[in-house]
Each structure stands twice: as C-alpha cells, then as structure tokens.
Amino acid sequence: MAQKSLALELYSNADDAVDRRYMHQMREQDATPVPTDPSLPRFTLVVGPSPFTMPRGWEFFLTSPYEGATYISTVLHNAGYPVRIVDVRYALNPLKEAYDQIVGQTDVLGVCTFEDNFPFCRELMQAVRDAEPDVPIICGGSLVTSVPHVFMESTACDVAVISEGEITILELMESYAAGKWTQDLPNIRGICYRTPEGEPKRTSPRGQMMDLDSLPRMRLDLWPQHHSPMGMQPQIISSYSRGCKMDCSFCYRTTPQVRAKSPEKMDRDLAWLKEQYGTEFCFFVDLTFSSHRGQTLEICDAIKDHDLRWTCLTRCADMDKPRITAMRDSGADIILYGVESLGSEVLREARKGSSENLTVRAMRTTFEHDVRFGALLIVGLPNESEESLNHMVEFAETYNHVTRVKYLSAMPGTTVYKQAIASGLIRSEIEHLNWLSIEQALHEDEFLNVSGLPEQVCRDAYKRVYDAYQPGPVMDFKHYPDNFQYFHPQPDDGLERSTSYAGTGWRRKWSSAAGPLAPGSERFTLDQCAAPEVAARGSSLMTSGAKRMGSALSVDGE
C-alpha cells in the first residue's frame, strides 16, 4: 500500500443508515426548504480573516462566498434553523467585529478554521466563552480537521467536526435542539467533543459522502455581501468534486478520496447560480479538475450551456487535446497547474507524480488551444538546489505564465509538517499555528527554511518569479472592500500576451492585494515563535508585514 500523508481516518465512507437519512433529508429540503422556525436554536457561522494576498486580477477570490461555509449554512437554513454568516475576512478589527455580532445574538456558534487563522479562532472562542458560557462552540474546516487535539486541548471549542461537515452539522443541531447532546455526542461520528467534565473525546470517523448529488444548491443570500449596496459579486468559488487521487507531501486535504457530482447535478447548480445571483465567473477549486478524462468532458459539456468564464486547478499529467478542447469550448480562461518545481529530486520527494517533461507538454498543449497556462510554484521544497531553483526561475521568466509563487509552508497534518516537528524545525504546534497567521504570500514573508538553501537565494528566486506574474482573469473587479491593502507596484508588464489581455500598466498600482493583517499579528513573528537558529535561516534579511507592525507600535509607543 502506498504511503499516505494524512490521518487514515479520513479514508473512510459515510454510508450507513444515519448518513443516508441525512443525505435524503438534504435532497428533500433542497427541493422544498423548511420555513425558518424561530423556536429552533439560532446558528451563527463566523468566517475569520486570512493574511493571504492574491495577485492582480485574482482579488475576487478573497471576498467571494466559498463552498464550505455556504453548504453548512444552506443545509441548516433549508432545515428551518435561523442562520447567519458573519464575515470578517477583511475587517480592520475582525475580533471585535465578530464578537459584536455574536454575543447576545446566537444560541450556537460555528467557527470556520483555516490554516492561517488560528489566533483569531482561539481568541474569539475564549471571548465568547467568557461572555456567554452556555453558548456551545462548534469548529469545522481544514485546520481543526488536521489538528483537532490542539483545538480541544488549547481552545474553548466544544465540538470539532472532522472532514466534511454537512451531515454532521445536521445531526449535531438536531440533537442540540432536542436537548440531547449529553447522551448523543458520544455516538455522533466524525467529531471530537468535550465531556461535561471538560475531557476531550474522539468518536469513530464519519468519512466522506458517497453521493455529492445530495448537496443542496448554494444559498449565497445567506452571506452579508448579498445585502450590501453593491449586491453579490458575480464571481463564485465552487466545485464539482472533492478529494484528490494524489498524495503530495506538502498538501492537506480534508477529503482525500475523490467523489464527484453528476453532470446533471452540475447543470442544475450552475443554472441556479446564474439565475439567482447573476454569476459570471467561477473558480472551480477541485484539486484536480481534469483528473479523469471522460468525467472532465461530461462536466465541461454541462458548463458550456451557462455562458460562464471560469478557471480551475489541475495537474500537468492530466491534460491532453480532448480535455483542453472541451475546457476551452466551455469558457475556460486560465488553467492553474500545480507545477511546484522542475527538479526531479524535488518532485520525487514531494510525491508529485510529475516531471519537467510533463509540465512543458501541458504548457504547450494549453497554449496551442488558446487557453492560458497558470503555473503555481513553491520556493524551498526539500531537495531543492540552487541549480534547480534557478532553472525554475528562468522557466518562469521565459514564459511569464506564473499565477502564484509562495514559500513552502509546513501545513498541519502533512508529511512536511510531521517532519518539521520531528526535526525540531517546529518547536511547538501552537506557536507554528500562530506564525502561519502572518504569512501573506509576499517575498518579504518569513519562511521555514526546509531546503537548507541560503535565505538570500530563496528570496531572490521568489522576487524574480513574483515579477513574472501574468494578469488574473477578473481585471474589472468592482467589489474591493474599503480597507484592502495593496502591495508592490510593478511597471513591468511582462510579455505582449499579458498586455493584450489586461492592457498596459495592468499592475502599475499594485501586484497583490489582501485584507489587513489582524491587530496583534506582530506577536507571531519567527523570532517569537521559533528557535533562534530557525528564525535566522528564514527571517533575517527582510522585514515582514507583521514585523513592520511591531516596529510601528514601538515608534508610536515612544
């Protein structure tokens, strides 16, 4: 059996009688939602901040509704619960804004967890617990799935939902509404819960849904953006599948097994998004969109009737003429490929199942069929050498086809993360999770130097690749929040195909944008969250955004 980088409990199926009952319920209530019942517990779902920047033309991704929070809110709404989404992703003071919208206004709190929002989650939960000790707190998402022990041992979380949440949240809320949590929680699969004595307990795994067609149509009107003066933006984050057939050492997936909607379900979902919300552009976040040729052709056939522009993620090995032709004809603007590196030893260590030849073939196939190729690259993977890194940089500068570059992150739950703990590169899981909350995907970021290359070599490579970016697909985005921050104006337009797409000076004002770093981020720099020798290898030559915050506070204090 091939090595798996994730917890084995994630590789199971949600297919018993309870699972089938709730999947049937989701289908029925999608067709005929239950009217909101004010006697049921009020449920508030908080979407917290992320420091992550997006390159010019991709800013919509930071403000768009996304599937995880939308599906959780939708299944509860359709079941009659009073549901609210509190979105503080780009608030100046997200902790205060979230707190002010929660206390006294909900009966159950749900918290969405990401790899880069642990301090926010921890501090918000404690503040709510102090103010309202009887409000139960449920956490879900990728971070709590990867390190549930950290949440149960170090936060005020009452229930951690592992992996998919749609079935589990329905079962949890049904039990809570009936006043039966104490007796039911030990038998609700797929959670960690806290006993009345405060002891964390783990239940048996629930596994992944076998039938994604049971998912409801997404109710985007549950997001506050829908009720803003500008209305809902016409870009959406969606998918037709969950999981990934690969097992890369640096990648975390809450749902590793591949499951897919039927083309008929996809057709209904897209029709709903177009008719109800005026969706014009879709980012399909399937981890390997074109993984199976026949399925890809069927899904593209479903997409093409809806007059959408779109983008997706896929692997270089999973592209050929039939697939790229179908993707182009159904409205694909740019295809994002997980290139990561060109070094053969790097790719082998990362378990990528790719090679430079496959990358070049996929790039040529994509270009030849008039679709844009977007390379996703990582600086600092294990086994990277100066020669292989420089080769990747020259590749980026030659083709100006880069969509994203970032330093390697040791994401919780991955092989890289476990190795970093074992080697002492990570001295404390909580300190590492705090530090992840200041990574902005900018070349001045601090980074864990896993590769052992000189810091200057990594930073020079990052900057050169960053300057090889191409325009994103939504250059006319109109939904910028008032307090967005903008980074690194760049007068160099790149190749002619960039200016023919986005015009001259397309990144003259900024190359990346993001919400502001959360107040207090200066507490989590490497010099405070890592051993001195680790900080010296990845934070000594440049000043990160969080460190600049600390310097500004010192000046103000004087």
mmCIF file of N, CA, C and O in Angstrom, residues 70-132:
data_model
loop_
_atom_site.group_PDB
_atom_site.id
_atom_site.type_symbol
_atom_site.label_atom_id
_atom_site.label_comp_id
_atom_site.label_asym_id
_atom_site.label_seq_id
_atom_site.Cartn_x
_atom_site.Cartn_y
_atom_site.Cartn_z
ATOM 1 N N THR A 70 -20.786 28.074 2.842
ATOM 2 C CA THR A 70 -22.090 28.189 2.187
ATOM 3 C C THR A 70 -22.898 26.913 2.356
ATOM 4 O O THR A 70 -24.105 26.956 2.664
ATOM 5 N N TYR A 71 -22.278 25.762 2.184
ATOM 6 C CA TYR A 71 -23.015 24.495 2.315
ATOM 7 C C TYR A 71 -23.485 24.268 3.749
ATOM 8 O O TYR A 71 -24.618 23.832 3.980
ATOM 9 N N ILE A 72 -22.630 24.551 4.726
ATOM 10 C CA ILE A 72 -23.042 24.376 6.122
ATOM 11 C C ILE A 72 -24.249 25.262 6.425
ATOM 12 O O ILE A 72 -25.238 24.828 7.027
ATOM 13 N N SER A 73 -24.163 26.518 6.011
ATOM 14 C CA SER A 73 -25.266 27.449 6.258
ATOM 15 C C SER A 73 -26.518 27.040 5.502
ATOM 16 O O SER A 73 -27.636 27.130 6.030
ATOM 17 N N THR A 74 -26.351 26.563 4.276
ATOM 18 C CA THR A 74 -27.509 26.221 3.444
ATOM 19 C C THR A 74 -28.263 25.021 3.994
ATOM 20 O O THR A 74 -29.498 25.031 4.054
ATOM 21 N N VAL A 75 -27.544 23.959 4.393
ATOM 22 C CA VAL A 75 -28.260 22.772 4.879
ATOM 23 C C VAL A 75 -29.025 23.094 6.162
ATOM 24 O O VAL A 75 -30.139 22.586 6.379
ATOM 25 N N LEU A 76 -28.464 23.966 7.010
ATOM 26 C CA LEU A 76 -29.184 24.347 8.227
ATOM 27 C C LEU A 76 -30.360 25.261 7.909
ATOM 28 O O LEU A 76 -31.451 25.116 8.472
ATOM 29 N N HIS A 77 -30.155 26.194 6.999
ATOM 30 C CA HIS A 77 -31.261 27.077 6.581
ATOM 31 C C HIS A 77 -32.414 26.265 5.996
ATOM 32 O O HIS A 77 -33.588 26.482 6.333
ATOM 33 N N ASN A 78 -32.072 25.313 5.123
ATOM 34 C CA ASN A 78 -33.112 24.501 4.487
ATOM 35 C C ASN A 78 -33.849 23.633 5.502
ATOM 36 O O ASN A 78 -34.992 23.231 5.264
ATOM 37 N N ALA A 79 -33.198 23.347 6.630
ATOM 38 C CA ALA A 79 -33.830 22.542 7.691
ATOM 39 C C ALA A 79 -34.635 23.396 8.669
ATOM 40 O O ALA A 79 -35.182 22.869 9.637
ATOM 41 N N GLY A 80 -34.680 24.707 8.426
ATOM 42 C CA GLY A 80 -35.525 25.576 9.228
ATOM 43 C C GLY A 80 -34.825 26.349 10.325
ATOM 44 O O GLY A 80 -35.480 27.107 11.063
ATOM 45 N N TYR A 81 -33.496 26.187 10.459
ATOM 46 C CA TYR A 81 -32.788 26.899 11.525
ATOM 47 C C TYR A 81 -32.570 28.368 11.131
ATOM 48 O O TYR A 81 -32.278 28.662 9.964
ATOM 49 N N PRO A 82 -32.671 29.292 12.077
ATOM 50 C CA PRO A 82 -32.272 30.680 11.820
ATOM 51 C C PRO A 82 -30.744 30.743 11.702
ATOM 52 O O PRO A 82 -30.033 30.447 12.665
ATOM 53 N N VAL A 83 -30.246 31.095 10.524
ATOM 54 C CA VAL A 83 -28.810 31.019 10.228
ATOM 55 C C VAL A 83 -28.288 32.390 9.812
ATOM 56 O O VAL A 83 -28.955 33.120 9.080
ATOM 57 N N ARG A 84 -27.096 32.700 10.280
ATOM 58 C CA ARG A 84 -26.419 33.932 9.885
ATOM 59 C C ARG A 84 -24.946 33.643 9.632
ATOM 60 O O ARG A 84 -24.325 32.867 10.367
ATOM 61 N N ILE A 85 -24.374 34.251 8.589
ATOM 62 C CA ILE A 85 -22.927 34.209 8.363
ATOM 63 C C ILE A 85 -22.358 35.563 8.766
ATOM 64 O O ILE A 85 -22.828 36.606 8.318
ATOM 65 N N VAL A 86 -21.359 35.540 9.629
ATOM 66 C CA VAL A 86 -20.617 36.746 9.997
ATOM 67 C C VAL A 86 -19.267 36.665 9.298
ATOM 68 O O VAL A 86 -18.452 35.787 9.609
ATOM 69 N N ASP A 87 -19.041 37.544 8.338
ATOM 70 C CA ASP A 87 -17.839 37.502 7.502
ATOM 71 C C ASP A 87 -16.949 38.689 7.863
ATOM 72 O O ASP A 87 -17.270 39.835 7.555
ATOM 73 N N VAL A 88 -15.835 38.406 8.532
ATOM 74 C CA VAL A 88 -14.909 39.478 8.928
ATOM 75 C C VAL A 88 -13.547 39.271 8.283
ATOM 76 O O VAL A 88 -12.505 39.643 8.844
ATOM 77 N N ARG A 89 -13.538 38.726 7.079
ATOM 78 C CA ARG A 89 -12.273 38.419 6.414
ATOM 79 C C ARG A 89 -11.423 39.653 6.161
ATOM 80 O O ARG A 89 -10.194 39.574 6.116
ATOM 81 N N TYR A 90 -12.039 40.790 5.934
ATOM 82 C CA TYR A 90 -11.264 41.993 5.615
ATOM 83 C C TYR A 90 -11.646 43.154 6.528
ATOM 84 O O TYR A 90 -11.637 44.319 6.140
ATOM 85 N N ALA A 91 -12.016 42.826 7.769
ATOM 86 C CA ALA A 91 -12.310 43.854 8.768
ATOM 87 C C ALA A 91 -11.007 44.397 9.361
ATOM 88 O O ALA A 91 -10.016 43.680 9.469
ATOM 89 N N LEU A 92 -11.019 45.669 9.760
ATOM 90 C CA LEU A 92 -9.844 46.255 10.393
ATOM 91 C C LEU A 92 -9.583 45.630 11.759
ATOM 92 O O LEU A 92 -8.437 45.443 12.163
ATOM 93 N N ASN A 93 -10.668 45.325 12.472
ATOM 94 C CA ASN A 93 -10.543 44.658 13.769
ATOM 95 C C ASN A 93 -11.497 43.461 13.765
ATOM 96 O O ASN A 93 -12.601 43.533 14.305
ATOM 97 N N PRO A 94 -11.083 42.364 13.136
ATOM 98 C CA PRO A 94 -12.011 41.240 12.951
ATOM 99 C C PRO A 94 -12.509 40.636 14.254
ATOM 100 O O PRO A 94 -13.654 40.206 14.341
ATOM 101 N N LEU A 95 -11.670 40.600 15.269
ATOM 102 C CA LEU A 95 -12.088 40.015 16.539
ATOM 103 C C LEU A 95 -13.236 40.809 17.160
ATOM 104 O O LEU A 95 -14.255 40.236 17.573
ATOM 105 N N LYS A 96 -13.115 42.134 17.196
ATOM 106 C CA LYS A 96 -14.167 42.967 17.769
ATOM 107 C C LYS A 96 -15.437 42.911 16.929
ATOM 108 O O LYS A 96 -16.549 42.799 17.465
ATOM 109 N N GLU A 97 -15.284 42.983 15.601
ATOM 110 C CA GLU A 97 -16.468 42.978 14.737
ATOM 111 C C GLU A 97 -17.228 41.656 14.858
ATOM 112 O O GLU A 97 -18.460 41.643 14.881
ATOM 113 N N ALA A 98 -16.504 40.549 14.921
ATOM 114 C CA ALA A 98 -17.170 39.256 15.067
ATOM 115 C C ALA A 98 -17.845 39.161 16.438
ATOM 116 O O ALA A 98 -19.017 38.758 16.540
ATOM 117 N N TYR A 99 -17.136 39.532 17.473
ATOM 118 C CA TYR A 99 -17.672 39.466 18.834
ATOM 119 C C TYR A 99 -18.957 40.285 18.950
ATOM 120 O O TYR A 99 -19.953 39.823 19.524
ATOM 121 N N ASP A 100 -18.942 41.492 18.393
ATOM 122 C CA ASP A 100 -20.108 42.378 18.490
ATOM 123 C C ASP A 100 -21.332 41.816 17.772
ATOM 124 O O ASP A 100 -22.470 42.175 18.114
ATOM 125 N N GLN A 101 -21.113 40.941 16.784
ATOM 126 C CA GLN A 101 -22.231 40.358 16.043
ATOM 127 C C GLN A 101 -22.662 38.996 16.602
ATOM 128 O O GLN A 101 -23.611 38.400 16.087
ATOM 129 N N ILE A 102 -21.966 38.526 17.624
ATOM 130 C CA ILE A 102 -22.261 37.202 18.183
ATOM 131 C C ILE A 102 -22.946 37.290 19.541
ATOM 132 O O ILE A 102 -24.015 36.711 19.750
ATOM 133 N N VAL A 103 -22.328 37.998 20.457
ATOM 134 C CA VAL A 103 -22.780 37.981 21.849
ATOM 135 C C VAL A 103 -24.200 38.532 21.958
ATOM 136 O O VAL A 103 -24.509 39.612 21.464
ATOM 137 N N GLY A 104 -25.080 37.742 22.555
ATOM 138 C CA GLY A 104 -26.472 38.115 22.714
ATOM 139 C C GLY A 104 -27.321 37.893 21.488
ATOM 140 O O GLY A 104 -28.520 38.193 21.497
ATOM 141 N N GLN A 105 -26.714 37.337 20.420
ATOM 142 C CA GLN A 105 -27.435 37.235 19.154
ATOM 143 C C GLN A 105 -27.417 35.826 18.562
ATOM 144 O O GLN A 105 -27.803 35.634 17.414
ATOM 145 N N THR A 106 -26.948 34.852 19.311
ATOM 146 C CA THR A 106 -26.934 33.487 18.778
ATOM 147 C C THR A 106 -27.088 32.486 19.921
ATOM 148 O O THR A 106 -26.826 32.786 21.084
ATOM 149 N N ASP A 107 -27.505 31.285 19.542
ATOM 150 C CA ASP A 107 -27.619 30.188 20.510
ATOM 151 C C ASP A 107 -26.510 29.168 20.332
ATOM 152 O O ASP A 107 -26.149 28.455 21.282
ATOM 153 N N VAL A 108 -25.980 29.055 19.107
ATOM 154 C CA VAL A 108 -24.867 28.153 18.804
ATOM 155 C C VAL A 108 -23.898 28.913 17.909
ATOM 156 O O VAL A 108 -24.321 29.590 16.959
ATOM 157 N N LEU A 109 -22.617 28.801 18.202
ATOM 158 C CA LEU A 109 -21.595 29.463 17.394
ATOM 159 C C LEU A 109 -20.823 28.439 16.585
ATOM 160 O O LEU A 109 -20.322 27.449 17.136
ATOM 161 N N GLY A 110 -20.719 28.667 15.275
ATOM 162 C CA GLY A 110 -19.858 27.872 14.413
ATOM 163 C C GLY A 110 -18.674 28.705 13.974
ATOM 164 O O GLY A 110 -18.822 29.891 13.652
ATOM 165 N N VAL A 111 -17.486 28.118 13.940
ATOM 166 C CA VAL A 111 -16.270 28.841 13.571
ATOM 167 C C VAL A 111 -15.577 28.095 12.436
ATOM 168 O O VAL A 111 -15.252 26.906 12.569
ATOM 169 N N CYS A 112 -15.366 28.792 11.322
ATOM 170 C CA CYS A 112 -14.632 28.216 10.189
ATOM 171 C C CYS A 112 -13.138 28.351 10.453
ATOM 172 O O CYS A 112 -12.651 29.444 10.741
ATOM 173 N N THR A 113 -12.416 27.252 10.352
ATOM 174 C CA THR A 113 -10.978 27.282 10.626
ATOM 175 C C THR A 113 -10.187 27.066 9.347
ATOM 176 O O THR A 113 -10.514 26.214 8.530
ATOM 177 N N PHE A 114 -9.162 27.891 9.180
ATOM 178 C CA PHE A 114 -8.217 27.761 8.073
ATOM 179 C C PHE A 114 -6.816 27.622 8.662
ATOM 180 O O PHE A 114 -6.584 27.973 9.826
ATOM 181 N N GLU A 115 -5.880 27.220 7.835
ATOM 182 C CA GLU A 115 -4.512 27.040 8.316
ATOM 183 C C GLU A 115 -3.913 28.340 8.850
ATOM 184 O O GLU A 115 -2.994 28.314 9.657
ATOM 185 N N ASP A 116 -4.430 29.484 8.406
ATOM 186 C CA ASP A 116 -3.806 30.753 8.782
ATOM 187 C C ASP A 116 -4.698 31.638 9.655
ATOM 188 O O ASP A 116 -4.514 32.851 9.688
ATOM 189 N N ASN A 117 -5.686 31.055 10.370
ATOM 190 C CA ASN A 117 -6.493 31.925 11.245
ATOM 191 C C ASN A 117 -6.632 31.379 12.674
ATOM 192 O O ASN A 117 -7.591 31.683 13.369
ATOM 193 N N PHE A 118 -5.651 30.599 13.119
ATOM 194 C CA PHE A 118 -5.743 30.010 14.454
ATOM 195 C C PHE A 118 -5.835 31.053 15.570
ATOM 196 O O PHE A 118 -6.689 30.924 16.460
ATOM 197 N N PRO A 119 -4.988 32.092 15.600
ATOM 198 C CA PRO A 119 -5.102 33.046 16.716
ATOM 199 C C PRO A 119 -6.478 33.691 16.790
ATOM 200 O O PRO A 119 -7.027 33.865 17.884
ATOM 201 N N PHE A 120 -7.046 34.040 15.653
ATOM 202 C CA PHE A 120 -8.390 34.625 15.638
ATOM 203 C C PHE A 120 -9.404 33.649 16.230
ATOM 204 O O PHE A 120 -10.219 34.020 17.083
ATOM 205 N N CYS A 121 -9.368 32.411 15.785
ATOM 206 C CA CYS A 121 -10.319 31.410 16.281
ATOM 207 C C CYS A 121 -10.175 31.243 17.793
ATOM 208 O O CYS A 121 -11.169 31.239 18.530
ATOM 209 N N ARG A 122 -8.956 31.104 18.238
ATOM 210 C CA ARG A 122 -8.713 30.869 19.656
ATOM 211 C C ARG A 122 -9.198 32.035 20.511
ATOM 212 O O ARG A 122 -9.889 31.851 21.534
ATOM 213 N N GLU A 123 -8.864 33.255 20.094
ATOM 214 C CA GLU A 123 -9.212 34.424 20.893
ATOM 215 C C GLU A 123 -10.707 34.718 20.830
ATOM 216 O O GLU A 123 -11.310 35.114 21.843
ATOM 217 N N LEU A 124 -11.324 34.509 19.677
ATOM 218 C CA LEU A 124 -12.764 34.734 19.570
ATOM 219 C C LEU A 124 -13.530 33.741 20.438
ATOM 220 O O LEU A 124 -14.456 34.118 21.176
ATOM 221 N N MET A 125 -13.165 32.480 20.358
ATOM 222 C CA MET A 125 -13.873 31.479 21.158
ATOM 223 C C MET A 125 -13.753 31.756 22.652
ATOM 224 O O MET A 125 -14.720 31.604 23.402
ATOM 225 N N GLN A 126 -12.573 32.184 23.092
ATOM 226 C CA GLN A 126 -12.402 32.468 24.511
ATOM 227 C C GLN A 126 -13.224 33.679 24.933
ATOM 228 O O GLN A 126 -13.832 33.685 26.018
ATOM 229 N N ALA A 127 -13.268 34.702 24.063
ATOM 230 C CA ALA A 127 -14.051 35.894 24.389
ATOM 231 C C ALA A 127 -15.532 35.571 24.485
ATOM 232 O O ALA A 127 -16.232 36.036 25.397
ATOM 233 N N VAL A 128 -16.031 34.747 23.556
ATOM 234 C CA VAL A 128 -17.439 34.353 23.597
ATOM 235 C C VAL A 128 -17.712 33.482 24.815
ATOM 236 O O VAL A 128 -18.736 33.637 25.500
ATOM 237 N N ARG A 129 -16.801 32.570 25.124
ATOM 238 C CA ARG A 129 -16.985 31.712 26.280
ATOM 239 C C ARG A 129 -17.047 32.522 27.579
ATOM 240 O O ARG A 129 -17.869 32.258 28.461
ATOM 241 N N ASP A 130 -16.190 33.548 27.680
ATOM 242 C CA ASP A 130 -16.193 34.392 28.871
ATOM 243 C C ASP A 130 -17.503 35.163 29.002
ATOM 244 O O ASP A 130 -18.016 35.351 30.121
ATOM 245 N N ALA A 131 -18.041 35.615 27.854
ATOM 246 C CA ALA A 131 -19.266 36.422 27.887
ATOM 247 C C ALA A 131 -20.516 35.570 28.018
ATOM 248 O O ALA A 131 -21.465 35.961 28.712
ATOM 249 N N GLU A 132 -20.521 34.423 27.343
ATOM 250 C CA GLU A 132 -21.708 33.565 27.322
ATOM 251 C C GLU A 132 -21.296 32.112 27.482
ATOM 252 O O GLU A 132 -21.173 31.374 26.498
#
